[in-house]
Tab-separated table of C-alpha atoms in Angstrom:
chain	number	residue	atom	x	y	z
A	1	UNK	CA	-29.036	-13.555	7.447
A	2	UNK	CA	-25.030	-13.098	7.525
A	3	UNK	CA	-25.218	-12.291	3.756
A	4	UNK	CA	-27.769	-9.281	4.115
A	5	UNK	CA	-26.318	-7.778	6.908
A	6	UNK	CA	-22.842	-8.065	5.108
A	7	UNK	CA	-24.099	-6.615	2.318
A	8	UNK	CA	-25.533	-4.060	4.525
A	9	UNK	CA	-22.729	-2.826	6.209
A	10	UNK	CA	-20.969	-2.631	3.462
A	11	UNK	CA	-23.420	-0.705	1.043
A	12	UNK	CA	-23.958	2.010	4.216
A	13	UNK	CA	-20.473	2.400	4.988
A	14	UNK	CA	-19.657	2.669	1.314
A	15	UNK	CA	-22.597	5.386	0.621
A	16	UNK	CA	-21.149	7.437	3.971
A	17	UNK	CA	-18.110	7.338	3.006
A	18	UNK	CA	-19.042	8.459	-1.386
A	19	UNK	CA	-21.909	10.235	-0.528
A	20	UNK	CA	-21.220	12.251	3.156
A	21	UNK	CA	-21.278	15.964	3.007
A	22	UNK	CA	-19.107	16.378	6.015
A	23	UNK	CA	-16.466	13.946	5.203
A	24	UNK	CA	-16.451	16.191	1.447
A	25	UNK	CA	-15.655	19.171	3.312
A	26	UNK	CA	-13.668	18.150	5.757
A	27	UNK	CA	-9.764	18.965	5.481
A	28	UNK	CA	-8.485	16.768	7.785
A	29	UNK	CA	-10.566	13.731	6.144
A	30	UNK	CA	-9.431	14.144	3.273
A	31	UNK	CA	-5.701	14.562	4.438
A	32	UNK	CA	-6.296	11.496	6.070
A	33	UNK	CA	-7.934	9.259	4.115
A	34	UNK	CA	-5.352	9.476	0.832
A	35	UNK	CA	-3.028	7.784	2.955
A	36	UNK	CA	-5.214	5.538	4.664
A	37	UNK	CA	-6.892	4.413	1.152
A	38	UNK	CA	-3.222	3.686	-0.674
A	39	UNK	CA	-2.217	1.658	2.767
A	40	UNK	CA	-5.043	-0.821	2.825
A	41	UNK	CA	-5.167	-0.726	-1.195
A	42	UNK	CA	-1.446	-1.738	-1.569
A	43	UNK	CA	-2.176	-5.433	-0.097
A	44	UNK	CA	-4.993	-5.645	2.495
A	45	UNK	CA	-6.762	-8.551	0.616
A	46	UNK	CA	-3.278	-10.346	-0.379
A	47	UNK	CA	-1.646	-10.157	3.366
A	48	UNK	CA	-3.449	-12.691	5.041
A	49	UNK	CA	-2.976	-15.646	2.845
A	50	UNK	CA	0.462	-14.535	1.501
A	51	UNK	CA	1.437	-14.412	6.006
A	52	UNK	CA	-0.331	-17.668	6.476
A	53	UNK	CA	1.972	-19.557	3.564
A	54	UNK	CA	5.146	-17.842	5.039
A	55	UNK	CA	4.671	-18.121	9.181
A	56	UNK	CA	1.173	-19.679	9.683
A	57	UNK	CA	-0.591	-19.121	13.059
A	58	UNK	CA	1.919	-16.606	13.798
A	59	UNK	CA	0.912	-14.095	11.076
A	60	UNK	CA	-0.895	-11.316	13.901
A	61	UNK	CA	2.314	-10.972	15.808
A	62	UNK	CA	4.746	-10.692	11.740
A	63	UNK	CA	1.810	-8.447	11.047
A	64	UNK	CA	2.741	-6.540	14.035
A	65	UNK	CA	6.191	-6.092	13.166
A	66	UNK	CA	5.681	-5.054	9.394
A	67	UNK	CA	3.291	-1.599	10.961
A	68	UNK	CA	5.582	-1.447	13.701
A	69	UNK	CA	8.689	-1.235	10.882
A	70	UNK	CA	6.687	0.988	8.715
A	71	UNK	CA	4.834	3.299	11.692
A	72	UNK	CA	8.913	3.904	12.297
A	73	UNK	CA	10.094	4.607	9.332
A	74	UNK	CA	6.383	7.392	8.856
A	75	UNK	CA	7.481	8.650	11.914
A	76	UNK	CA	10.969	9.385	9.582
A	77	UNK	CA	8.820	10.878	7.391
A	78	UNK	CA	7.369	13.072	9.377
A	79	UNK	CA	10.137	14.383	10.877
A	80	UNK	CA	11.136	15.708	7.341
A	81	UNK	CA	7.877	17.129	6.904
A	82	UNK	CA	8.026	19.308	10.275
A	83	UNK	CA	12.375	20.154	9.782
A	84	UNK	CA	13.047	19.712	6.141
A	85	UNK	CA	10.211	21.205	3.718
A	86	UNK	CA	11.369	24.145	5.080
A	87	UNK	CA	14.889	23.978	3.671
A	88	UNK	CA	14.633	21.730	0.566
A	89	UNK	CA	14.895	24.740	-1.992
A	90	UNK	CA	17.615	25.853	0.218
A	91	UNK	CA	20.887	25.603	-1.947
A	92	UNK	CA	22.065	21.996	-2.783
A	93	UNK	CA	23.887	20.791	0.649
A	94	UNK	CA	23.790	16.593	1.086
A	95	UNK	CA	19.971	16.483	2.853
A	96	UNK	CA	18.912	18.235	-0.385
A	97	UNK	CA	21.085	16.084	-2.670
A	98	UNK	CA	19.632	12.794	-1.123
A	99	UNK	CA	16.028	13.687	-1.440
A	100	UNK	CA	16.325	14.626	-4.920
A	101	UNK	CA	17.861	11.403	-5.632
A	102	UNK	CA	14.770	9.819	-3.369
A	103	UNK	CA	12.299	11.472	-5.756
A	104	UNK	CA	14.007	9.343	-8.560
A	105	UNK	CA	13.904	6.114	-6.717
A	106	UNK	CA	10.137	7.391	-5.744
A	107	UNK	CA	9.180	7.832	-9.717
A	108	UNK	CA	10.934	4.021	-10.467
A	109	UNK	CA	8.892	2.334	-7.218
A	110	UNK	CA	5.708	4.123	-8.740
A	111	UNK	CA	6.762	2.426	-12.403
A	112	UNK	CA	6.858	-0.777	-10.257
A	113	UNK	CA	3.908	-0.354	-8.293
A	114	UNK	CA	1.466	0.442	-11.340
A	115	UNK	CA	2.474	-2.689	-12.625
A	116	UNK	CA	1.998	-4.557	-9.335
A	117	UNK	CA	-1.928	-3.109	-8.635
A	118	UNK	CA	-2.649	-4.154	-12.455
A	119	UNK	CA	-1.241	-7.515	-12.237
A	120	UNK	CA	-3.250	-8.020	-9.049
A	121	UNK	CA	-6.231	-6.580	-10.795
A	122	UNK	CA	-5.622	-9.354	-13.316
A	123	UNK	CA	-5.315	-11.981	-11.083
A	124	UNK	CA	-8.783	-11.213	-8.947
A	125	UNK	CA	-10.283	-10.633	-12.899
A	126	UNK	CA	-9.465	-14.183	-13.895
A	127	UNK	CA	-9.839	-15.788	-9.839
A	128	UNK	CA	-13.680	-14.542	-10.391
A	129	UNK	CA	-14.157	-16.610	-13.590
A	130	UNK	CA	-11.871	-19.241	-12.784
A	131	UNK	CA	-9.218	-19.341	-15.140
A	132	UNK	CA	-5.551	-19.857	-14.005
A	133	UNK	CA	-3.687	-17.894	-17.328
A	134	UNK	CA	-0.065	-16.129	-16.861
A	135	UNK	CA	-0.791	-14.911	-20.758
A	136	UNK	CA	-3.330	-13.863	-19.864
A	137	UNK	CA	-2.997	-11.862	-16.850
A	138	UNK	CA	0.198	-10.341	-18.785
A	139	UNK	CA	-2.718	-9.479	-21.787
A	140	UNK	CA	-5.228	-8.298	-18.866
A	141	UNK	CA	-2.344	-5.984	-17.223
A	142	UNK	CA	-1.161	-4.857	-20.650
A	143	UNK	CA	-4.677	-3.784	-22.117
A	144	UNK	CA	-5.070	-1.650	-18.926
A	145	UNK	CA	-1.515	-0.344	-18.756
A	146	UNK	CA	-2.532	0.817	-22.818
A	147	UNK	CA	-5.640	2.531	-21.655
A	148	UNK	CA	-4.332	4.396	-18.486
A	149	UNK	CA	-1.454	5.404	-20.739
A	150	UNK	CA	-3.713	6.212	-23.644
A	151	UNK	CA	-5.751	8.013	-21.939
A	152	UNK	CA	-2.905	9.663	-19.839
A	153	UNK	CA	-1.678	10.971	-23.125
A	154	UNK	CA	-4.521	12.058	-24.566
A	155	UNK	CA	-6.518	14.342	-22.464
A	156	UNK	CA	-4.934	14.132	-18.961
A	157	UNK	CA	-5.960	11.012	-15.718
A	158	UNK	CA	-7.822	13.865	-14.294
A	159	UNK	CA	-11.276	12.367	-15.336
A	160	UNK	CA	-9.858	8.946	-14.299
A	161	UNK	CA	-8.778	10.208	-10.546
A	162	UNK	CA	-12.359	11.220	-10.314
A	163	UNK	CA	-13.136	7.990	-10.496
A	164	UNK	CA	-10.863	7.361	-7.383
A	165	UNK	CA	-13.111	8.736	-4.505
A	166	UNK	CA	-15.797	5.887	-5.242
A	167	UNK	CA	-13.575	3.340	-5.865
A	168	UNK	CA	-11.653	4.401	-2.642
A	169	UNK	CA	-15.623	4.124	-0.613
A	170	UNK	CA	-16.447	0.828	-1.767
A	171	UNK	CA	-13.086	-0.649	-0.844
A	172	UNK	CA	-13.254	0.881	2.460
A	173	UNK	CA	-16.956	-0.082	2.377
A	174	UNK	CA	-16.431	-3.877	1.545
A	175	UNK	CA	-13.407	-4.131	4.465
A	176	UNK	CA	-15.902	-2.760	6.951
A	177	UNK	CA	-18.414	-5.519	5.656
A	178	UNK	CA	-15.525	-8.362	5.629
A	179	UNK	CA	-14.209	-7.581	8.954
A	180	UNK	CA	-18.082	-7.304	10.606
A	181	UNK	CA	-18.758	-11.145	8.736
A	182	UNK	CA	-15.416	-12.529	10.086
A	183	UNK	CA	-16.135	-11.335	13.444
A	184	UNK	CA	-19.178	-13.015	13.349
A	185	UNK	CA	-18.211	-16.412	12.021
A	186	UNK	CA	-15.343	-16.113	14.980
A	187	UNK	CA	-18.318	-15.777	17.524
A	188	UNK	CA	-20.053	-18.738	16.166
A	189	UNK	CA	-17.107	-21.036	15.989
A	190	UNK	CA	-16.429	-19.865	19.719
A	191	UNK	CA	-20.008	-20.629	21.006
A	192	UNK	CA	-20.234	-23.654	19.455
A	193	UNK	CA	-16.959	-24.956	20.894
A	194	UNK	CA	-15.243	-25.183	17.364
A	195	UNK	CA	-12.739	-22.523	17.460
A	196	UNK	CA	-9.370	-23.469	16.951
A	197	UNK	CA	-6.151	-23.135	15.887
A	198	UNK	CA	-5.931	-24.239	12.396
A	199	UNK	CA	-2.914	-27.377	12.496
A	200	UNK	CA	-0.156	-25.486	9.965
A	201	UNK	CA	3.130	-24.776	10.401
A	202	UNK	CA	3.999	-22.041	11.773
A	203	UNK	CA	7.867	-22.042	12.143
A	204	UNK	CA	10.103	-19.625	10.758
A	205	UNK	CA	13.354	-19.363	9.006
A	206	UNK	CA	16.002	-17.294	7.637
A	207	UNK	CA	14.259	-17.849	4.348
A	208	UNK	CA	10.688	-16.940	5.721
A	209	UNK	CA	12.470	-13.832	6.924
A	210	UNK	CA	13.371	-12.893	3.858
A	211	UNK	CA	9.989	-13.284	2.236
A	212	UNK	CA	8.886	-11.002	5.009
A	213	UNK	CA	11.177	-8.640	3.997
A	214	UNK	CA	9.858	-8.671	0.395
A	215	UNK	CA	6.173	-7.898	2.428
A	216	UNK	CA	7.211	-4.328	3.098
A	217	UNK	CA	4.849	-3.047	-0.138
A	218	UNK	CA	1.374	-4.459	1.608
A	219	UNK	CA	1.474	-1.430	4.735
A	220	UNK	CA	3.419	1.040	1.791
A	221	UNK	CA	1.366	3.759	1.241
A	222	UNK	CA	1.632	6.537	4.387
A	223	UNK	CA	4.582	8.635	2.301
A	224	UNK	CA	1.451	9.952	0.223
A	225	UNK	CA	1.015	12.589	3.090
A	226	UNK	CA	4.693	13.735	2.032
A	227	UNK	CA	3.419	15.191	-1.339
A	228	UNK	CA	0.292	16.388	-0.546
A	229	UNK	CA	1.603	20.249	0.537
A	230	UNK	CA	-0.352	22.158	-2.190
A	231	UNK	CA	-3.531	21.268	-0.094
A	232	UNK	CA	-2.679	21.013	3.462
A	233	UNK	CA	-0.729	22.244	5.740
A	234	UNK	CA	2.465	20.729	7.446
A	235	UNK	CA	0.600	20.329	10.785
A	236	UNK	CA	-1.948	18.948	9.396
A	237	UNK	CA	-0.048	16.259	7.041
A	238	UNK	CA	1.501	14.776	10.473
A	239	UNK	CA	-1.159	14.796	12.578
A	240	UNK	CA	-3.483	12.958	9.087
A	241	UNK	CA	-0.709	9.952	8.393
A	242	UNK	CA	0.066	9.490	12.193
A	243	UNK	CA	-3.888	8.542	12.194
A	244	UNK	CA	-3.712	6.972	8.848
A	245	UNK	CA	-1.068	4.345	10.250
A	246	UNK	CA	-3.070	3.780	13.613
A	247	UNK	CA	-6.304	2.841	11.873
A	248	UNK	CA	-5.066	1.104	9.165
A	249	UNK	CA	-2.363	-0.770	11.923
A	250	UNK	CA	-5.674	-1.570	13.399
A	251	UNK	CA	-7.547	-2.384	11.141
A	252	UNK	CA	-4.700	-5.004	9.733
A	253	UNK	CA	-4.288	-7.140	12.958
A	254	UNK	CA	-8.079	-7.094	13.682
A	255	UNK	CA	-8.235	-8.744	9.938
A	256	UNK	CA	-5.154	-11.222	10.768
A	257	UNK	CA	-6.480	-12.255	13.827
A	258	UNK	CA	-10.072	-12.826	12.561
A	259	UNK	CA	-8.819	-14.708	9.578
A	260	UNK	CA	-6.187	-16.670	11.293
A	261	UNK	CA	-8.989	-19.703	11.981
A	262	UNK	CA	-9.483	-19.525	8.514
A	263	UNK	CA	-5.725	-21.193	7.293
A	264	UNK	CA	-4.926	-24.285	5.873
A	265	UNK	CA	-2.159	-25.799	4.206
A	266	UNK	CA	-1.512	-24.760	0.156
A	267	UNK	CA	-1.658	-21.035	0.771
A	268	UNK	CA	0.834	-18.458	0.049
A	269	UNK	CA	1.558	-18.529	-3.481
A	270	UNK	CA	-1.612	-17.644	-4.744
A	271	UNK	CA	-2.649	-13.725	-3.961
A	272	UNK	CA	-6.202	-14.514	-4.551
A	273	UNK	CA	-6.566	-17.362	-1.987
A	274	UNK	CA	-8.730	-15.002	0.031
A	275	UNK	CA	-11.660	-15.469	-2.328
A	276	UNK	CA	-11.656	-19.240	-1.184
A	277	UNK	CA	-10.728	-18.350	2.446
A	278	UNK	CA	-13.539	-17.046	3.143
A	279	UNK	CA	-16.202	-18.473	0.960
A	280	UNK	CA	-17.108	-20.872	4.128
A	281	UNK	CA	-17.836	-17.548	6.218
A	282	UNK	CA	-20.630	-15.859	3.476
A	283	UNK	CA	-21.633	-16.745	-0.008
A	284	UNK	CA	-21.867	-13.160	-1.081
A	285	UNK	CA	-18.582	-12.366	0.366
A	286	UNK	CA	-15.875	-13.888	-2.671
A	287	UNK	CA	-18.140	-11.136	-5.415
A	288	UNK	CA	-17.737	-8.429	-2.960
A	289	UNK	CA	-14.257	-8.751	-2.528
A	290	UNK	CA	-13.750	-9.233	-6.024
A	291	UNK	CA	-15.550	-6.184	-6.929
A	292	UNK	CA	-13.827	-4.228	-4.225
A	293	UNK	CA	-10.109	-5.549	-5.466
A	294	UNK	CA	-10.820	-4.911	-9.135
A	295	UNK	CA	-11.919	-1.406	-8.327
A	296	UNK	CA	-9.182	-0.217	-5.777
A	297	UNK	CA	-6.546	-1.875	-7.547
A	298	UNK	CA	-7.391	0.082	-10.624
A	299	UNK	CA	-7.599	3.793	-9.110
A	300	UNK	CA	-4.449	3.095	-7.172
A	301	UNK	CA	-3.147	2.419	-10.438
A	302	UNK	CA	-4.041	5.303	-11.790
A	303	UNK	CA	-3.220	7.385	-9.107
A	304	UNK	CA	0.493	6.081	-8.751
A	305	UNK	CA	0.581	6.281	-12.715
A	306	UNK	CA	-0.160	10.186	-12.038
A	307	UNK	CA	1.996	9.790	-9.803
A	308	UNK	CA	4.585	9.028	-10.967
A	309	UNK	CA	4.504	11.392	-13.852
A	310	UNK	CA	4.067	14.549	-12.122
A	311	UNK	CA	7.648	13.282	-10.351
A	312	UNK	CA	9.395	12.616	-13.785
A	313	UNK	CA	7.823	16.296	-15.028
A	314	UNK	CA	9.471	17.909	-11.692
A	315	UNK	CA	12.903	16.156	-11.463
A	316	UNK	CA	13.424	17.183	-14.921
A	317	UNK	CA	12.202	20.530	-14.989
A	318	UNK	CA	9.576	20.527	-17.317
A	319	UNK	CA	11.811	19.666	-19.559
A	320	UNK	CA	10.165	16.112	-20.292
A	321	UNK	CA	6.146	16.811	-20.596
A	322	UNK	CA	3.228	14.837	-19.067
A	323	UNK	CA	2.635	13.320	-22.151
A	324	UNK	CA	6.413	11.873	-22.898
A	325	UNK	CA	6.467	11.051	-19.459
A	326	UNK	CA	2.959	8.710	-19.141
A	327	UNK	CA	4.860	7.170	-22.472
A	328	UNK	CA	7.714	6.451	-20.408
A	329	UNK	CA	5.588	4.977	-17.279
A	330	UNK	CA	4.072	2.931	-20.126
A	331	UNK	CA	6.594	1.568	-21.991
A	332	UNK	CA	8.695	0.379	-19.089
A	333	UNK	CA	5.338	-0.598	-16.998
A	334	UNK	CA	4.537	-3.300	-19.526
A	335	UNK	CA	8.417	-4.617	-20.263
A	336	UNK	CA	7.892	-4.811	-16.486
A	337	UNK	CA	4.846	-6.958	-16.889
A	338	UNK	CA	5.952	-9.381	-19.287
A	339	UNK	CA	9.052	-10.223	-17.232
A	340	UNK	CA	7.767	-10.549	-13.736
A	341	UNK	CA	4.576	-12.438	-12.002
A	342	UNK	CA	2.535	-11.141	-9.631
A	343	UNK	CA	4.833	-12.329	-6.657
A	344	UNK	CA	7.522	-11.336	-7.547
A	345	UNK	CA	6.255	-7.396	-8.418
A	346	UNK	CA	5.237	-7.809	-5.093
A	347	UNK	CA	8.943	-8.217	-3.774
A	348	UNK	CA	10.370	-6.216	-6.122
A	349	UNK	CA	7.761	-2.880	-5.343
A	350	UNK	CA	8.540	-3.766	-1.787
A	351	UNK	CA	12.283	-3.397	-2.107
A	352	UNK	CA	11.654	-0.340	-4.559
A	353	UNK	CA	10.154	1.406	-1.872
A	354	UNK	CA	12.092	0.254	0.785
A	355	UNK	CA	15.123	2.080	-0.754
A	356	UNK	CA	12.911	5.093	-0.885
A	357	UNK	CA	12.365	4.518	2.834
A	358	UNK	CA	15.818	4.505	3.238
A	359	UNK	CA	16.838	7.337	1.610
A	360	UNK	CA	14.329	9.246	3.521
A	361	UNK	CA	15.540	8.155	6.683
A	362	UNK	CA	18.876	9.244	5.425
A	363	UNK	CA	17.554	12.806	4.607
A	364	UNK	CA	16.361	12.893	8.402
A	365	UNK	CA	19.597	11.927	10.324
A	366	UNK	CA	21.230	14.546	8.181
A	367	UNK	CA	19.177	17.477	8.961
A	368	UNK	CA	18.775	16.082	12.569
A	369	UNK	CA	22.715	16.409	12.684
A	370	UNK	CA	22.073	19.873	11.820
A	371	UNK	CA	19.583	20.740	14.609
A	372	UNK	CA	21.344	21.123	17.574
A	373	UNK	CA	18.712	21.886	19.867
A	374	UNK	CA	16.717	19.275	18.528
A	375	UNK	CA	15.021	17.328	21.827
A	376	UNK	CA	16.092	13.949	22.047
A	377	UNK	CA	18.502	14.417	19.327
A	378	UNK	CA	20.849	11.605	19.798
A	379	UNK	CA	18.158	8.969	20.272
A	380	UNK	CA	16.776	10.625	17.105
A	381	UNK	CA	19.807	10.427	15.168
A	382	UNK	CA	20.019	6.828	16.661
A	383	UNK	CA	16.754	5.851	15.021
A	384	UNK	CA	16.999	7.155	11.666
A	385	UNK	CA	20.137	5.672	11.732
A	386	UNK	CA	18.987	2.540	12.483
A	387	UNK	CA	15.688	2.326	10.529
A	388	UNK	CA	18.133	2.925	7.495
A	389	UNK	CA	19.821	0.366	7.964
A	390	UNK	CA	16.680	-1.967	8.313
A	391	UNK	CA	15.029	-1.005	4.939
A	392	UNK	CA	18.336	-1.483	3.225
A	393	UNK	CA	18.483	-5.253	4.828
A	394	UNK	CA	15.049	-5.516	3.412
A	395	UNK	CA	16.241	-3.964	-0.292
A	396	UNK	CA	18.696	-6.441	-0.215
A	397	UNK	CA	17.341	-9.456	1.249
A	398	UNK	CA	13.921	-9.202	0.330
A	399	UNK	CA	12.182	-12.202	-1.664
A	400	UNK	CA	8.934	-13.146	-3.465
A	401	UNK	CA	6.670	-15.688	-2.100
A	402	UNK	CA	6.606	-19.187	-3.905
């Protein structure tokens, strides 16, 4: 009975979401669910084992601090939206000057995150037929990289983006479905007087920290909003990723909390451990999830492959086309492949775009400086100031989980 009605849930919610008239034509939807979709694609299904090998039963409350961390550093983000769109093409003073040079680190955390959704790809690809393979997840990740890039420089990703909606629905689709069966496997546990706390450790160190640190890239994803202004307004951007962060934020602790009963010892290392987590709540759930990885990791790929190529196209003026440029992505996407393994892309697209983050936060004290009348400006000035400083600590300190 749990199987059909996951399966349920998870077809409907799916077909809504593909399929709904009203969500198609509705602005604010789609302003809101680009960001939402790259936040609980970038490492919704690796966060809860990868927490419980790092700080066990007290994975809700680290969970808690990541969105809090990154709801901060969107609120940043959004301040720039509001004060400095306005004046970016305005002359060349040091706000301007510091996002350009974001938009570089942007295009290099984009060349790190392709790789990182492809490797993961690879990873739930071989979990599902039970092979264990470094070559080959390198091969798997390096075939792909050669046919988004193929294709890329052949005839355009538009086709492939098309692609992204669906895969976008049935990710969303198969959460709904995985938080519904976890919710109900909590209940039963409960009545039956078998809920507990699974016996793991749960204490944490300076090197746990840093690991933490290196967990920035799994709530990444709100900045979309930033470079969506050909389609929606500025109002409209804010309002979308403020929501974006909430639901998602929600959406990640209600997972956490559900799957905390589900931890045991041995997890961490291995990104796919929640197809064996929760293969004691539903049978059908490990091929759903599997499905639903394979197919959001993919789009997400392509769409940070685009991406990243429209950036390289408009930090050098046009001067290096589409075409050289998805040569470029690439190139250095599979050197990247071949040197790194899936943890450690993790860590190193977390501190990629925790620079980014930085910088950003960096563009927003300076034009706060320059708004005068600004309410609450030195608390403002404070924060930006502060949150700065935090996603350089995790640049520097972050780590890969072993």
């Amino acid at each position: 009975m749990t199987n059909v009605i996951i399966v349920t849930v998870g077809l409907v919610l799916a077909g809504y979401l593909a399929f709904s008239r009203r969500l198609a034509t509705s602005s604010s939807w789609k302003a809101t669910v680009t960001p939402l979709a790259s936040i609980m694609g970038s490492g919704f299904l690796v966060s809860a084992p990868l927490l419980a090998g790092v700080v066990g039963n007290r994975a809700v409350l680290c969970m808690a601090v990541l969105l809090a961390l990154a709801y901060a550093v969107g609120g940043a983000i959004r301040f720039n939206i509001r004060h400095f769109e306005p004046i970016a093409n305005a002359g060349h003073g040091a706000a301007q000057d510091v996002a350009f040079l974001s938009r570089i680190v942007l295009a290099g955390a984009y060349f790190i995150s392709v790789t990182y959704y492809l490797q993961l790809l690879a990873a739930f690809v071989l979990a599902a037929v039970g092979m264990q393979s470094q070559v080959a997840a390198h091969a798997i990740t390096t075939a792909l990289l050669l046919t988004i890039g193929g294709v890329g420089m052949w005839r355009g990703l538009d086709e492939l983006e098309g692609l992204e909606k669906y895969a976008v629905s049935l990710n969303l689709g198969m959460i709904g479905a995985l938080l519904v069966a976890l919710t109900l496997y909590n209940l039963t546990l409960w009545t039956g007087g078998d809920w507990k706390l699974p016996a793991i450790s749960s204490e944490i160190d300076l090197h746990d920290l840093r690991i933490l640190l290196g967990l920035l890239i799994v709530v990444q994803g709100f900045e979309t909003s930033r470079y969506l202004g050909d389609q929606h307004p500025a109002e409209q951007r804010i309002a979308t990723m403020r929501a974006a962060q909430l639901i998602s934020a929600g959406i990640y602790l209600l997972f956490i909390g559900l799957a905390t009963v589900l931890f045991h010892d041995g997890l961490g290392a291995d990104v796919t451990a929640i197809i064996g987590m929760t293969r004691p709540v539903a049978v059908v759930l490990p091929l759903l999830l599997s499905i639903a990885a394979i197919g959001s990791q993919f789009s997400a790929a392509v769409a940070d492959n685009s991406g990243a190529g429209g950036l390289l196209e408009e930090i050098t003026h046009g001067k290096l086309p589409l075409r050289l440029a998805y040569l470029l992505i690439l190139v250095v996407t599979v050197a990247l492949t071949w040197e790194t393994d899936v943890n450690g892309i993790i860590a190193y697209a977390s501190r990629a775009f925790a620079l980014y983050y930085m910088l950003q936060c960096i563009v927003a004290f300076l034009v706060a400086g320059r708004l005068r009348d600004l309410p609450g400006r030195p608390l403002r000035l404070a924060t930006f100031a502060g949150l700065a400083v935090v996603c350089l600590l995790v640049f520097a300190l972050g780590l890969p989980s072993e």
